[in-house]
PDB file of C-alpha atoms in Angstrom:
ATOM      1  CA  MET A   1     -36.301 -25.569  34.325  1.00 47.00           C
ATOM      2  CA  ASN A   2     -35.582 -27.025  30.675  1.00 54.00           C
ATOM      3  CA  LEU A   3     -36.986 -23.774  29.414  1.00 45.00           C
ATOM      4  CA  ILE A   4     -34.621 -21.799  31.415  1.00 50.00           C
ATOM      5  CA  ARG A   5     -31.813 -23.975  30.310  1.00 52.00           C
ATOM      6  CA  TYR A   6     -32.779 -23.590  26.821  1.00 49.00           C
ATOM      7  CA  VAL A   7     -33.068 -19.773  26.817  1.00 42.00           C
ATOM      8  CA  ALA A   8     -29.543 -19.783  28.691  1.00 46.00           C
ATOM      9  CA  ALA A   9     -28.037 -21.764  25.855  1.00 49.00           C
ATOM     10  CA  VAL A  10     -29.603 -19.564  23.170  1.00 43.00           C
ATOM     11  CA  LEU A  11     -28.304 -16.426  24.852  1.00 45.00           C
ATOM     12  CA  ALA A  12     -24.759 -17.963  25.261  1.00 47.00           C
ATOM     13  CA  SER A  13     -24.630 -18.795  21.631  1.00 51.00           C
ATOM     14  CA  LEU A  14     -25.843 -15.209  20.714  1.00 44.00           C
ATOM     15  CA  LEU A  15     -23.132 -13.759  22.886  1.00 44.00           C
ATOM     16  CA  LEU A  16     -20.465 -16.167  21.357  1.00 47.00           C
ATOM     17  CA  ALA A  17     -21.590 -15.202  17.807  1.00 48.00           C
ATOM     18  CA  THR A  18     -21.680 -11.493  18.581  1.00 46.00           C
ATOM     19  CA  ALA A  19     -18.024 -11.720  20.115  1.00 43.00           C
ATOM     20  CA  ALA A  20     -16.738 -13.505  17.025  1.00 45.00           C
ATOM     21  CA  GLN A  21     -18.474 -10.956  14.710  1.00 54.00           C
ATOM     22  CA  ALA A  22     -16.977  -8.229  16.681  1.00 57.00           C
ATOM     23  CA  ALA A  23     -13.290  -9.388  16.359  1.00 87.00           C
ATOM     24  CA  PRO A  24     -11.962  -6.842  13.820  1.00 96.00           C
ATOM     25  CA  VAL A  25     -10.065  -8.111  10.834  1.00 98.00           C
ATOM     26  CA  THR A  26      -6.511  -7.085  11.118  1.00 98.00           C
ATOM     27  CA  VAL A  27      -4.954  -5.901   7.807  1.00 98.00           C
ATOM     28  CA  PHE A  28      -1.266  -5.089   7.172  1.00 98.00           C
ATOM     29  CA  GLY A  29      -1.142  -2.787   4.234  1.00 98.00           C
ATOM     30  CA  ALA A  30       1.363  -0.996   2.124  1.00 98.00           C
ATOM     31  CA  ALA A  31       2.006   2.605   3.288  1.00 97.00           C
ATOM     32  CA  SER A  32       0.711   4.019  -0.039  1.00 98.00           C
ATOM     33  CA  LEU A  33      -2.711   2.505   0.584  1.00 98.00           C
ATOM     34  CA  LYS A  34      -3.520   4.593   3.879  1.00 98.00           C
ATOM     35  CA  ASN A  35      -6.103   6.974   2.597  1.00 97.00           C
ATOM     36  CA  ALA A  36      -7.834   4.646   0.530  1.00 98.00           C
ATOM     37  CA  LEU A  37      -7.909   1.671   2.850  1.00 98.00           C
ATOM     38  CA  ASP A  38      -9.043   3.845   5.843  1.00 98.00           C
ATOM     39  CA  GLU A  39     -12.106   4.786   3.670  1.00 98.00           C
ATOM     40  CA  VAL A  40     -12.664   1.342   2.614  1.00 98.00           C
ATOM     41  CA  GLY A  41     -12.831   0.145   6.116  1.00 98.00           C
ATOM     42  CA  ALA A  42     -15.279   3.092   7.088  1.00 97.00           C
ATOM     43  CA  GLU A  43     -17.323   1.641   4.217  1.00 97.00           C
ATOM     44  CA  TYR A  44     -17.050  -1.816   5.398  1.00 97.00           C
ATOM     45  CA  ALA A  45     -18.001  -0.839   8.889  1.00 96.00           C
ATOM     46  CA  ARG A  46     -21.408   0.338   7.440  1.00 95.00           C
ATOM     47  CA  SER A  47     -22.276  -3.260   6.461  1.00 90.00           C
ATOM     48  CA  GLY A  48     -21.596  -4.343  10.025  1.00 93.00           C
ATOM     49  CA  GLY A  49     -18.030  -5.541   9.782  1.00 95.00           C
ATOM     50  CA  GLN A  50     -14.816  -4.046  11.474  1.00 96.00           C
ATOM     51  CA  ALA A  51     -11.455  -3.857  10.159  1.00 97.00           C
ATOM     52  CA  ARG A  52      -8.187  -2.152  11.573  1.00 97.00           C
ATOM     53  CA  PHE A  53      -5.094  -1.474   9.741  1.00 98.00           C
ATOM     54  CA  SER A  54      -1.362  -1.228   9.975  1.00 98.00           C
ATOM     55  CA  TYR A  55       0.753   0.492   7.579  1.00 98.00           C
ATOM     56  CA  ALA A  56       4.423   0.314   6.723  1.00 97.00           C
ATOM     57  CA  ALA A  57       6.620  -0.464   3.770  1.00 97.00           C
ATOM     58  CA  SER A  58       5.797  -3.851   2.345  1.00 98.00           C
ATOM     59  CA  SER A  59       9.144  -5.261   3.284  1.00 97.00           C
ATOM     60  CA  VAL A  60       8.541  -4.276   6.990  1.00 97.00           C
ATOM     61  CA  ILE A  61       5.033  -5.732   7.375  1.00 98.00           C
ATOM     62  CA  ALA A  62       6.169  -8.970   5.353  1.00 98.00           C
ATOM     63  CA  ARG A  63       8.807  -9.546   7.772  1.00 98.00           C
ATOM     64  CA  GLN A  64       6.573  -8.617  10.722  1.00 98.00           C
ATOM     65  CA  ILE A  65       4.295 -11.302   9.589  1.00 98.00           C
ATOM     66  CA  GLU A  66       7.087 -13.868   9.063  1.00 98.00           C
ATOM     67  CA  GLN A  67       7.964 -13.266  12.747  1.00 97.00           C
ATOM     68  CA  GLY A  68       4.382 -13.979  13.836  1.00 96.00           C
ATOM     69  CA  ALA A  69       2.770 -10.723  13.903  1.00 96.00           C
ATOM     70  CA  PRO A  70      -1.066 -11.113  14.267  1.00 94.00           C
ATOM     71  CA  ALA A  71      -2.302 -10.188  10.817  1.00 97.00           C
ATOM     72  CA  ASP A  72      -5.368 -11.517   8.976  1.00 98.00           C
ATOM     73  CA  ILE A  73      -4.586  -9.919   5.503  1.00 98.00           C
ATOM     74  CA  PHE A  74      -1.528  -8.882   3.921  1.00 98.00           C
ATOM     75  CA  ILE A  75      -1.590  -6.365   0.852  1.00 98.00           C
ATOM     76  CA  SER A  76       1.770  -5.565  -0.723  1.00 98.00           C
ATOM     77  CA  ALA A  77       2.751  -2.934  -3.082  1.00 98.00           C
ATOM     78  CA  ASP A  78       4.587  -5.529  -5.259  1.00 97.00           C
ATOM     79  CA  SER A  79       4.541  -9.107  -6.094  1.00 97.00           C
ATOM     80  CA  GLU A  80       7.983  -9.834  -4.690  1.00 97.00           C
ATOM     81  CA  TRP A  81       7.178  -9.462  -1.000  1.00 98.00           C
ATOM     82  CA  MET A  82       3.861 -11.519  -1.441  1.00 98.00           C
ATOM     83  CA  ASP A  83       6.082 -14.081  -3.079  1.00 98.00           C
ATOM     84  CA  TYR A  84       8.387 -13.836  -0.084  1.00 98.00           C
ATOM     85  CA  LEU A  85       5.601 -15.029   2.309  1.00 98.00           C
ATOM     86  CA  ALA A  86       4.134 -17.458  -0.238  1.00 98.00           C
ATOM     87  CA  GLN A  87       7.494 -19.181  -0.550  1.00 98.00           C
ATOM     88  CA  ARG A  88       7.557 -19.499   3.509  1.00 97.00           C
ATOM     89  CA  ARG A  89       3.736 -20.740   3.168  1.00 98.00           C
ATOM     90  CA  LEU A  90       2.616 -17.879   5.208  1.00 98.00           C
ATOM     91  CA  ILE A  91      -0.341 -16.824   3.030  1.00 98.00           C
ATOM     92  CA  VAL A  92      -3.195 -18.785   1.664  1.00 98.00           C
ATOM     93  CA  ALA A  93      -2.178 -19.314  -1.922  1.00 97.00           C
ATOM     94  CA  ALA A  94      -5.703 -19.737  -3.249  1.00 97.00           C
ATOM     95  CA  SER A  95      -6.800 -16.400  -1.785  1.00 98.00           C
ATOM     96  CA  ARG A  96      -4.152 -14.286  -3.594  1.00 98.00           C
ATOM     97  CA  ARG A  97      -5.432 -11.788  -5.884  1.00 97.00           C
ATOM     98  CA  ASP A  98      -4.058  -8.713  -7.627  1.00 98.00           C
ATOM     99  CA  LEU A  99      -6.209  -5.854  -6.442  1.00 98.00           C
ATOM    100  CA  LEU A 100      -4.769  -2.521  -7.902  1.00 98.00           C
ATOM    101  CA  THR A 101      -2.103  -0.927 -10.050  1.00 98.00           C
ATOM    102  CA  ASN A 102      -0.456   2.590  -9.824  1.00 98.00           C
ATOM    103  CA  ARG A 103       1.760   5.063 -11.581  1.00 98.00           C
ATOM    104  CA  LEU A 104       5.226   6.327 -10.656  1.00 98.00           C
ATOM    105  CA  ALA A 105       5.553  10.205 -10.117  1.00 98.00           C
ATOM    106  CA  LEU A 106       8.351  12.722  -9.851  1.00 98.00           C
ATOM    107  CA  ILE A 107       7.212  15.279  -7.448  1.00 98.00           C
ATOM    108  CA  ALA A 108       8.389  18.773  -6.183  1.00 98.00           C
ATOM    109  CA  PRO A 109       7.334  21.133  -3.584  1.00 98.00           C
ATOM    110  CA  LYS A 110       4.039  23.005  -4.388  1.00 97.00           C
ATOM    111  CA  GLY A 111       5.706  26.351  -4.914  1.00 94.00           C
ATOM    112  CA  SER A 112       8.733  24.902  -6.725  1.00 96.00           C
ATOM    113  CA  LYS A 113       9.581  26.280 -10.143  1.00 93.00           C
ATOM    114  CA  VAL A 114      11.155  23.060 -11.423  1.00 94.00           C
ATOM    115  CA  ASN A 115      10.166  22.023 -14.932  1.00 92.00           C
ATOM    116  CA  LEU A 116      11.576  18.809 -16.103  1.00 95.00           C
ATOM    117  CA  ARG A 117      10.300  16.686 -18.903  1.00 96.00           C
ATOM    118  CA  ILE A 118      10.749  12.940 -17.881  1.00 97.00           C
ATOM    119  CA  GLY A 119      12.624  11.214 -20.459  1.00 97.00           C
ATOM    120  CA  ARG A 120      15.987   9.515 -21.127  1.00 97.00           C
ATOM    121  CA  GLY A 121      18.908  11.700 -20.088  1.00 97.00           C
ATOM    122  CA  MET A 122      16.725  14.109 -18.274  1.00 98.00           C
ATOM    123  CA  PRO A 123      18.743  16.651 -16.266  1.00 98.00           C
ATOM    124  CA  ILE A 124      17.437  15.601 -12.919  1.00 98.00           C
ATOM    125  CA  ALA A 125      20.759  16.113 -11.101  1.00 97.00           C
ATOM    126  CA  ARG A 126      20.871  19.496 -12.295  1.00 97.00           C
ATOM    127  CA  ALA A 127      17.347  20.218 -11.202  1.00 97.00           C
ATOM    128  CA  LEU A 128      18.151  18.993  -7.757  1.00 97.00           C
ATOM    129  CA  GLY A 129      20.615  21.900  -7.243  1.00 95.00           C
ATOM    130  CA  SER A 130      22.339  21.324  -3.946  1.00 96.00           C
ATOM    131  CA  GLY A 131      19.402  19.182  -2.637  1.00 97.00           C
ATOM    132  CA  ARG A 132      18.773  15.346  -2.518  1.00 98.00           C
ATOM    133  CA  LEU A 133      16.292  13.100  -4.170  1.00 98.00           C
ATOM    134  CA  ALA A 134      13.593  11.605  -1.858  1.00 98.00           C
ATOM    135  CA  LEU A 135      13.335   7.979  -2.549  1.00 98.00           C
ATOM    136  CA  ALA A 136      12.410   4.909  -0.531  1.00 98.00           C
ATOM    137  CA  GLY A 137      14.958   2.424   0.184  1.00 97.00           C
ATOM    138  CA  PRO A 138      15.906  -0.415  -2.078  1.00 96.00           C
ATOM    139  CA  ASP A 139      13.897  -3.081  -0.122  1.00 96.00           C
ATOM    140  CA  VAL A 140      10.667  -0.951  -0.462  1.00 97.00           C
ATOM    141  CA  PRO A 141       8.720  -1.528  -3.668  1.00 98.00           C
ATOM    142  CA  ALA A 142       8.420   2.330  -4.325  1.00 98.00           C
ATOM    143  CA  GLY A 143      12.262   2.551  -3.965  1.00 98.00           C
ATOM    144  CA  ARG A 144      12.838  -0.354  -6.272  1.00 97.00           C
ATOM    145  CA  TYR A 145      10.419   0.837  -8.870  1.00 98.00           C
ATOM    146  CA  GLY A 146      12.104   4.301  -8.794  1.00 98.00           C
ATOM    147  CA  ARG A 147      15.601   2.870  -9.179  1.00 98.00           C
ATOM    148  CA  SER A 148      14.442   0.805 -12.081  1.00 98.00           C
ATOM    149  CA  ALA A 149      12.872   3.804 -13.830  1.00 98.00           C
ATOM    150  CA  LEU A 150      15.879   6.148 -13.213  1.00 98.00           C
ATOM    151  CA  THR A 151      18.287   3.312 -14.493  1.00 98.00           C
ATOM    152  CA  ALA A 152      16.146   2.688 -17.534  1.00 98.00           C
ATOM    153  CA  LEU A 153      16.341   6.575 -18.286  1.00 98.00           C
ATOM    154  CA  GLY A 154      20.051   6.645 -18.009  1.00 98.00           C
ATOM    155  CA  VAL A 155      20.203   9.079 -15.090  1.00 98.00           C
ATOM    156  CA  TRP A 156      20.497   6.720 -11.964  1.00 98.00           C
ATOM    157  CA  ASN A 157      24.272   7.182 -11.857  1.00 98.00           C
ATOM    158  CA  SER A 158      23.812  10.984 -11.674  1.00 97.00           C
ATOM    159  CA  VAL A 159      21.685  10.748  -8.547  1.00 98.00           C
ATOM    160  CA  SER A 160      22.527   7.546  -6.705  1.00 97.00           C
ATOM    161  CA  GLY A 161      24.943   9.503  -4.479  1.00 97.00           C
ATOM    162  CA  ARG A 162      22.545  12.290  -3.864  1.00 97.00           C
ATOM    163  CA  LEU A 163      19.554  10.469  -2.027  1.00 98.00           C
ATOM    164  CA  ALA A 164      17.463  11.272   0.823  1.00 98.00           C
ATOM    165  CA  SER A 165      16.648   7.651   1.624  1.00 97.00           C
ATOM    166  CA  ALA A 166      13.079   7.048   3.250  1.00 97.00           C
ATOM    167  CA  GLU A 167      11.909   4.096   5.214  1.00 96.00           C
ATOM    168  CA  ASN A 168       8.745   4.051   2.970  1.00 97.00           C
ATOM    169  CA  VAL A 169       7.056   5.905   0.173  1.00 98.00           C
ATOM    170  CA  ARG A 170       5.134   8.225   2.591  1.00 97.00           C
ATOM    171  CA  SER A 171       8.193   9.250   4.328  1.00 98.00           C
ATOM    172  CA  ALA A 172       9.704  10.270   0.956  1.00 98.00           C
ATOM    173  CA  LEU A 173       6.538  12.136   0.279  1.00 98.00           C
ATOM    174  CA  LEU A 174       7.075  14.143   3.422  1.00 98.00           C
ATOM    175  CA  PHE A 175      10.511  14.967   2.716  1.00 98.00           C
ATOM    176  CA  VAL A 176       9.268  16.865  -0.505  1.00 98.00           C
ATOM    177  CA  ALA A 177       6.229  18.266   1.264  1.00 98.00           C
ATOM    178  CA  ARG A 178       8.224  19.892   4.025  1.00 98.00           C
ATOM    179  CA  GLY A 179      10.569  21.234   1.481  1.00 97.00           C
ATOM    180  CA  GLU A 180      13.474  19.072   2.887  1.00 98.00           C
ATOM    181  CA  SER A 181      14.133  17.602  -0.744  1.00 98.00           C
ATOM    182  CA  PRO A 182      13.509  19.563  -3.948  1.00 98.00           C
ATOM    183  CA  LEU A 183      12.319  16.380  -5.776  1.00 98.00           C
ATOM    184  CA  GLY A 184      11.140  12.849  -4.963  1.00 98.00           C
ATOM    185  CA  VAL A 185       9.779   9.714  -6.369  1.00 98.00           C
ATOM    186  CA  VAL A 186       6.573   8.410  -5.056  1.00 98.00           C
ATOM    187  CA  TYR A 187       3.347   6.898  -6.374  1.00 98.00           C
ATOM    188  CA  ASP A 188       0.928   9.080  -8.282  1.00 97.00           C
ATOM    189  CA  THR A 189      -1.750   8.360  -5.468  1.00 98.00           C
ATOM    190  CA  ASP A 190       0.472   9.590  -2.895  1.00 97.00           C
ATOM    191  CA  ALA A 191       1.106  12.958  -4.545  1.00 97.00           C
ATOM    192  CA  LYS A 192      -2.595  13.366  -5.189  1.00 96.00           C
ATOM    193  CA  VAL A 193      -3.446  13.270  -1.365  1.00 96.00           C
ATOM    194  CA  GLU A 194      -0.660  15.750  -0.244  1.00 98.00           C
ATOM    195  CA  PRO A 195      -1.755  19.396  -1.039  1.00 97.00           C
ATOM    196  CA  ARG A 196       1.983  20.626  -0.429  1.00 98.00           C
ATOM    197  CA  VAL A 197       3.451  18.865  -3.520  1.00 98.00           C
ATOM    198  CA  ARG A 198       2.988  18.970  -7.281  1.00 98.00           C
ATOM    199  CA  ILE A 199       3.563  16.287  -9.837  1.00 98.00           C
ATOM    200  CA  VAL A 200       6.392  17.181 -12.208  1.00 97.00           C
ATOM    201  CA  GLY A 201       5.753  14.236 -14.325  1.00 97.00           C
ATOM    202  CA  LEU A 202       4.990  10.546 -14.480  1.00 98.00           C
ATOM    203  CA  PHE A 203       7.396   7.842 -15.428  1.00 98.00           C
ATOM    204  CA  PRO A 204       6.617   5.880 -18.518  1.00 98.00           C
ATOM    205  CA  THR A 205       5.283   2.362 -17.394  1.00 97.00           C
ATOM    206  CA  ASN A 206       7.882   0.628 -19.558  1.00 97.00           C
ATOM    207  CA  THR A 207      10.691   1.968 -17.381  1.00 98.00           C
ATOM    208  CA  HIS A 208       9.907  -0.218 -14.389  1.00 98.00           C
ATOM    209  CA  PRO A 209       8.019  -3.404 -13.571  1.00 97.00           C
ATOM    210  CA  PRO A 210       4.342  -3.217 -13.354  1.00 96.00           C
ATOM    211  CA  ILE A 211       3.142  -1.706 -10.189  1.00 98.00           C
ATOM    212  CA  VAL A 212       0.776  -4.283  -8.621  1.00 98.00           C
ATOM    213  CA  TYR A 213      -1.008  -4.520  -5.163  1.00 98.00           C
ATOM    214  CA  PRO A 214      -1.644  -8.127  -4.484  1.00 98.00           C
ATOM    215  CA  ALA A 215      -3.664  -9.151  -1.487  1.00 98.00           C
ATOM    216  CA  ALA A 216      -3.989 -12.526   0.409  1.00 98.00           C
ATOM    217  CA  LEU A 217      -5.171 -14.047   3.606  1.00 98.00           C
ATOM    218  CA  VAL A 218      -2.424 -14.795   6.045  1.00 98.00           C
ATOM    219  CA  ALA A 219      -2.038 -18.415   6.749  1.00 97.00           C
ATOM    220  CA  GLY A 220      -2.048 -18.240  10.583  1.00 91.00           C
ATOM    221  CA  SER A 221      -5.364 -16.112  10.609  1.00 96.00           C
ATOM    222  CA  LYS A 222      -8.124 -17.478  12.750  1.00 93.00           C
ATOM    223  CA  ASN A 223     -10.454 -14.659  12.032  1.00 96.00           C
ATOM    224  CA  PRO A 224     -13.711 -15.930  10.299  1.00 93.00           C
ATOM    225  CA  ASP A 225     -14.464 -12.466   8.961  1.00 96.00           C
ATOM    226  CA  ALA A 226     -11.040 -12.078   7.294  1.00 97.00           C
ATOM    227  CA  ALA A 227     -12.326 -13.822   3.863  1.00 96.00           C
ATOM    228  CA  ARG A 228     -15.373 -11.492   4.024  1.00 97.00           C
ATOM    229  CA  PHE A 229     -13.262  -8.450   4.286  1.00 97.00           C
ATOM    230  CA  LEU A 230     -10.998  -9.593   1.279  1.00 97.00           C
ATOM    231  CA  ALA A 231     -14.065 -10.120  -0.760  1.00 97.00           C
ATOM    232  CA  PHE A 232     -15.287  -6.651   0.077  1.00 97.00           C
ATOM    233  CA  MET A 233     -12.057  -5.050  -1.074  1.00 97.00           C
ATOM    234  CA  ARG A 234     -12.592  -6.681  -4.407  1.00 96.00           C
ATOM    235  CA  GLY A 235     -16.181  -5.640  -4.601  1.00 96.00           C
ATOM    236  CA  PRO A 236     -17.969  -2.668  -6.300  1.00 97.00           C
ATOM    237  CA  ARG A 237     -18.172  -0.330  -3.141  1.00 97.00           C
ATOM    238  CA  ALA A 238     -14.402  -0.541  -2.496  1.00 98.00           C
ATOM    239  CA  ALA A 239     -13.694  -0.119  -6.181  1.00 98.00           C
ATOM    240  CA  VAL A 240     -15.316   3.281  -6.246  1.00 98.00           C
ATOM    241  CA  ILE A 241     -13.197   4.282  -3.155  1.00 98.00           C
ATOM    242  CA  PHE A 242      -9.933   2.925  -4.774  1.00 98.00           C
ATOM    243  CA  LYS A 243     -10.527   4.814  -7.975  1.00 98.00           C
ATOM    244  CA  LYS A 244     -11.418   8.086  -6.130  1.00 97.00           C
ATOM    245  CA  TYR A 245      -7.858   7.894  -4.921  1.00 98.00           C
ATOM    246  CA  GLY A 246      -6.396   7.429  -8.436  1.00 97.00           C
ATOM    247  CA  PHE A 247      -5.782   3.683  -8.273  1.00 98.00           C
ATOM    248  CA  THR A 248      -6.657   1.428 -11.214  1.00 98.00           C
ATOM    249  CA  VAL A 249      -8.755  -1.550 -10.213  1.00 98.00           C
ATOM    250  CA  LEU A 250      -7.996  -4.705 -11.554  1.00 96.00           C
ATOM    251  CA  ARG A 251     -10.752  -7.488 -12.208  1.00 81.00           C
TER     252      ARG A 251
END
């Protein structure tokens, strides 16, 4: 009888451990990370872990976490929205790390003949013709970076009334990919995964704040595997994938 009880207890422990292992890590990530993070998640699964992802503008997912959404990890496309959660003690401060950087690009539809050299006073309004510039909203990191760059180059006033405002950077990308906007401002990595657009040019890095992707554990997470996946994203296997998609990996 004691042996039966012992075996039953061992089996129960194994079942509990398996259930705990099976709980996927829920990652709330900036929309621009989708292609790369999906592949990182697939690679993580090969090592026995599970991760699921929810993508949107950093502003949107930060506010969702603030409202109690069940996230384990938050990855922002800028420091400001990570700071927003940090100030409210909604992330584990000691777990915060800057993972990646990116570049800001001006894009056009693949078949477009627009030829514009990015620089101070560039005739971007003329290049738009009767169309609008696709740009994420001012709360979205990509939109904020874009406004900063266009302001630094002295051309913001010429286009500020001619925007196709997008809810996130991938929506701005789609406006251009579908030919609804003749030009758009997105990340370099976004343009590289969309065959229907081409990069007109990259904005100088000194025209906008550094594009940084910080990641951190969410303070309310109860998932024991969250720290493991966060470490995986900082490791060499994930680095290969991020580089493949055009990100610069920070160490």
